[in-house]
XYZ file of C-alpha atoms in Angstrom:
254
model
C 168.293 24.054 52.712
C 166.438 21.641 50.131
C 167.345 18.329 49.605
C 166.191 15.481 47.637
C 167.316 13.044 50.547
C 163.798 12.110 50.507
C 164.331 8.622 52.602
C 166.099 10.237 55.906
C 165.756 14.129 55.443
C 164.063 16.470 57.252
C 164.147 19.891 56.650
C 163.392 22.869 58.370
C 162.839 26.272 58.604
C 163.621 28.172 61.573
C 164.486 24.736 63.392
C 160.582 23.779 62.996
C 160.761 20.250 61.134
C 158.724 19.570 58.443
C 156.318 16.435 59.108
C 157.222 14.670 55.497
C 159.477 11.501 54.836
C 159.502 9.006 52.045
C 157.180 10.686 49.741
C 157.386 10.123 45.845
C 159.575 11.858 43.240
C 158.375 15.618 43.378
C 155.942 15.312 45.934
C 158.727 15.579 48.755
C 159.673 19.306 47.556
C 156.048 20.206 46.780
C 154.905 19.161 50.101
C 157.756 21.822 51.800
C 157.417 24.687 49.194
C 153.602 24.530 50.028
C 154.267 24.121 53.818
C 152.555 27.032 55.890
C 156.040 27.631 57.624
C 157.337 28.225 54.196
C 155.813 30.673 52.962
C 158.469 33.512 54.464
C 161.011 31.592 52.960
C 164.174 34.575 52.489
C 167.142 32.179 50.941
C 167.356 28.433 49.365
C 169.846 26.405 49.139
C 169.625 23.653 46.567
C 171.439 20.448 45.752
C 170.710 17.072 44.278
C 167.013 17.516 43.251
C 165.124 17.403 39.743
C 164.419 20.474 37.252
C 160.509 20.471 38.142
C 161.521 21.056 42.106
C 163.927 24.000 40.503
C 160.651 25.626 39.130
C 158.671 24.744 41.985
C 161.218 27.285 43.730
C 161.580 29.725 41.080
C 157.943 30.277 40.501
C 157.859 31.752 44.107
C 160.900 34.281 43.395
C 160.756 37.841 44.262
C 163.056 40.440 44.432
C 163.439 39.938 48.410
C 164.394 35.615 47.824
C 167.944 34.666 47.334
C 168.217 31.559 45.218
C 171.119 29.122 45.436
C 171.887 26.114 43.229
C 174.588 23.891 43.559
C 176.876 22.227 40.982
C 175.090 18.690 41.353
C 171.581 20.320 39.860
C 172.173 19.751 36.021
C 169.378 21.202 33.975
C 169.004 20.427 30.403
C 169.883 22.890 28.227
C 165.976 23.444 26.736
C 165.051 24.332 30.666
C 163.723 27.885 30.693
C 161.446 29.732 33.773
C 160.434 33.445 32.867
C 160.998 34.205 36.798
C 164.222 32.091 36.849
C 166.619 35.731 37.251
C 163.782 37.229 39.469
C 165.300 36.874 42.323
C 167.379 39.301 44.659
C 169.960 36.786 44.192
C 170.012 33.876 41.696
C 173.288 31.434 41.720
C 173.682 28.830 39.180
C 177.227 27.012 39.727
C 176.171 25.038 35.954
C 174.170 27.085 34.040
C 174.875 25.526 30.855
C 171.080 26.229 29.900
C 172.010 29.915 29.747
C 172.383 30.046 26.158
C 171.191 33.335 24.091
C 171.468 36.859 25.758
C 167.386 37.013 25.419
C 167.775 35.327 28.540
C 169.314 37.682 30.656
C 167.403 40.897 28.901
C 164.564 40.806 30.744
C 166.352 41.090 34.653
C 164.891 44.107 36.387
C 166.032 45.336 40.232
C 168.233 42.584 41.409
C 170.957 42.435 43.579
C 173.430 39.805 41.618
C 173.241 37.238 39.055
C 176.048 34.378 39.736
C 176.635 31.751 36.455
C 179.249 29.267 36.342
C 179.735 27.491 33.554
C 177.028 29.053 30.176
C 177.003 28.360 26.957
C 176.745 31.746 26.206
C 179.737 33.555 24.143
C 181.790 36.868 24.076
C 179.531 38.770 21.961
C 176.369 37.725 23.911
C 177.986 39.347 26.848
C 178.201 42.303 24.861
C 174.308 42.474 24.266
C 173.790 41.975 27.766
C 175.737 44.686 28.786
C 174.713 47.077 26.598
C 171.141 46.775 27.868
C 172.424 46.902 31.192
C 174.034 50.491 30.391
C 171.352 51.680 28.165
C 168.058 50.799 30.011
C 166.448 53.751 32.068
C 166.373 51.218 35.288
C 169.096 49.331 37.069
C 168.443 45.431 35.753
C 171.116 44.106 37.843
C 173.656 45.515 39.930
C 176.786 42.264 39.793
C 176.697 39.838 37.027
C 179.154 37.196 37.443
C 179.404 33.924 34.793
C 181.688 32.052 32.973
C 181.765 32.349 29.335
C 182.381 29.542 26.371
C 185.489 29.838 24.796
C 187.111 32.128 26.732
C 186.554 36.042 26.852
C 187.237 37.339 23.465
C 189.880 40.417 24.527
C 193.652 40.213 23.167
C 194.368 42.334 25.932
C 193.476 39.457 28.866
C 196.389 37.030 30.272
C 195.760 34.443 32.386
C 196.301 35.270 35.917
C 195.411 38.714 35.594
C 192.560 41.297 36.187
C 191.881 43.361 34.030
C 189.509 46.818 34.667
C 187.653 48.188 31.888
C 185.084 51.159 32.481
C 182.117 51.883 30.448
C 179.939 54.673 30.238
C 176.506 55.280 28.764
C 174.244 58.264 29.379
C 170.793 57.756 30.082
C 168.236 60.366 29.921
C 168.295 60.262 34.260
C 171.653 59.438 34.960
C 174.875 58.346 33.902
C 175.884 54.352 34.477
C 179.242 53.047 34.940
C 180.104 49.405 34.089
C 183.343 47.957 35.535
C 184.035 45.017 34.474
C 186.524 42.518 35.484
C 187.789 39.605 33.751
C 189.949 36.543 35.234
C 191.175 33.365 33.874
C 190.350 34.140 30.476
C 186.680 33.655 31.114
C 185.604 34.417 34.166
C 183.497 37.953 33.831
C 182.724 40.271 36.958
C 180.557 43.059 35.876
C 179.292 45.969 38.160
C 176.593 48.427 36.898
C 176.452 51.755 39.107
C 174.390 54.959 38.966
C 175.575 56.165 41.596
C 177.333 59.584 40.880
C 179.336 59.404 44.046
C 180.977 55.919 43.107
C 183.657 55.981 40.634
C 184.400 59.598 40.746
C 187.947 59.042 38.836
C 186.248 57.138 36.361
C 183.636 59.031 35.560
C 186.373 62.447 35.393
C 188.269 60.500 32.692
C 185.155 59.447 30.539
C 183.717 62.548 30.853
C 187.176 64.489 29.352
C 186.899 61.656 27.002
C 183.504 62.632 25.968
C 184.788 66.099 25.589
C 187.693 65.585 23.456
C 185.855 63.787 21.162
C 183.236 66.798 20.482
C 186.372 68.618 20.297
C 187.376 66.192 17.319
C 184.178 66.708 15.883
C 184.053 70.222 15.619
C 187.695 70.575 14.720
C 186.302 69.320 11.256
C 185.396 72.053 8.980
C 185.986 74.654 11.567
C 187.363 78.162 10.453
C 190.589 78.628 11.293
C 190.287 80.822 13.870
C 187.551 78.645 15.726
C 190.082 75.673 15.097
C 192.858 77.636 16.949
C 190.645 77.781 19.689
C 189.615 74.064 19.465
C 192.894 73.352 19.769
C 193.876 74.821 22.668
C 190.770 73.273 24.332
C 191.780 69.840 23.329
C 195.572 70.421 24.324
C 193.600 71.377 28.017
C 191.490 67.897 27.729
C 194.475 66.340 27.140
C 196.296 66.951 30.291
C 193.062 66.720 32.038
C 192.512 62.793 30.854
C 196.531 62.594 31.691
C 195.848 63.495 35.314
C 192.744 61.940 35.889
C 193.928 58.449 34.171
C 196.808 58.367 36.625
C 194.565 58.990 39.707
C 192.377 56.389 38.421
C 195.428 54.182 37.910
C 196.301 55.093 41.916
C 193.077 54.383 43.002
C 192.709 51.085 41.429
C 196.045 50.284 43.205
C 198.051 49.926 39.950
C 201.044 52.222 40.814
């Protein structure tokens, strides 16, 4: 854990104290991040310290670090690190300076992203997301945060989750987005690749995806190629019917 209890702290790593006490302003978290028995550092914990100890840590980040902030660390809203979402796991409980989906674009290979409160809104979400899908590489896996205003979605109640699935094909593989949405605007999003994972899912997009080239080629067809369109979409039809329901059963709806 780092703390900014600079007069009577002394933290350690692996129960090997640090020899520092009383030192100035940013000198106290400087003097530990450069420590010799910190340089294997796997997790941080932060609370109560300044924004140029936050990018002391996050200019060490890797994709192995797990980064932890607290809801005491305020940073202003013009803060900004390029390796600030580098991490294997990167919590912000007030993340308020998390304001344009630019931000979040550039994740690669992490593990989760944890916001609480952003100033970000519905439709940024939306940009984010579609990346997520879209990109030939897995940018992040969980992306939790709390959006302003309340998720746009007539559909949400409070009190109530909600499961919407999403899927995009990429020229590899096929990604899945569930996505989860509480209390009006809390958001839970989970990107998989994974073709074993959400096997009822992915059976009722993909007769989705079916009867919709059906639609397509129901226009201007002859009529005999219609007739036989339209026995293939009657087909698709019970297929979504019996998949949605096992979905439903899975999910623990019925």
């Amino acid at each position: 854990m780092l703390t900014s209890n600079r007069a009577t702290a002394m933290p350690s790593v692996n129960s090997k104290p640090f020899p520092i006490q009383k030192l100035p302003e940013l000198a106290f978290e400087a003097a530990i991040l450069n420590a010799p028995e910190f340089e294997n550092w796997q997790e941080v914990g932060a609370f109560g310290i300044k924004p140029p100890a936050i990018k002391l840590i996050m200019d060490k980040a890797t994709s192995e670090r797990r980064f932890r902030c607290d809801n005491t660390i305020k940073l202003p809203p013009s803060f900004h690190h390029p390796k600030a979402f580098d991490f294997q796991v990167s919590q912000y409980s007030n993340a308020m300076w998390v304001s344009s989906a630019k931000q979040l674009l550039s994740i690669r290979d992490v593990e989760l992203i944890g916001l609480g409160q952003t100033s970000l809104r519905s439709q940024d979400v939306g940009i984010v997301l579609k990346k997520m899908l879209e990109s030939e590489y897995q940018m992040c896996t969980h992306l939790v945060l709390l959006v302003a205003g309340g998720f746009d979605e007539e559909a949400v109640m409070s009190d109530t989750v909600r499961f919407k699935f999403t899927r995009t094909k990429t020229q590899t593989t096929t990604k899945i987005a569930e996505i989860r949405v509480m209390d009006r605007n809390t958001i839970n999003i989970t990107i998989s690749s994974d073709e074993t994972e959400y096997e009822e899912a992915r059976r009722v997009l993909t007769n989705m995806s079916n009867r919709i080239r059906i639609d397509n080629e129901l226009e201007g067809a002859e009529p005999g190629e219609k007739r036989r369109l339209q026995m293939e979409r009657e087909m698709v039809n019970r297929e979504v019917h019996v998949a949605s329901r096992v979905l439903i059963a899975s999910l623990g709806f019925e």
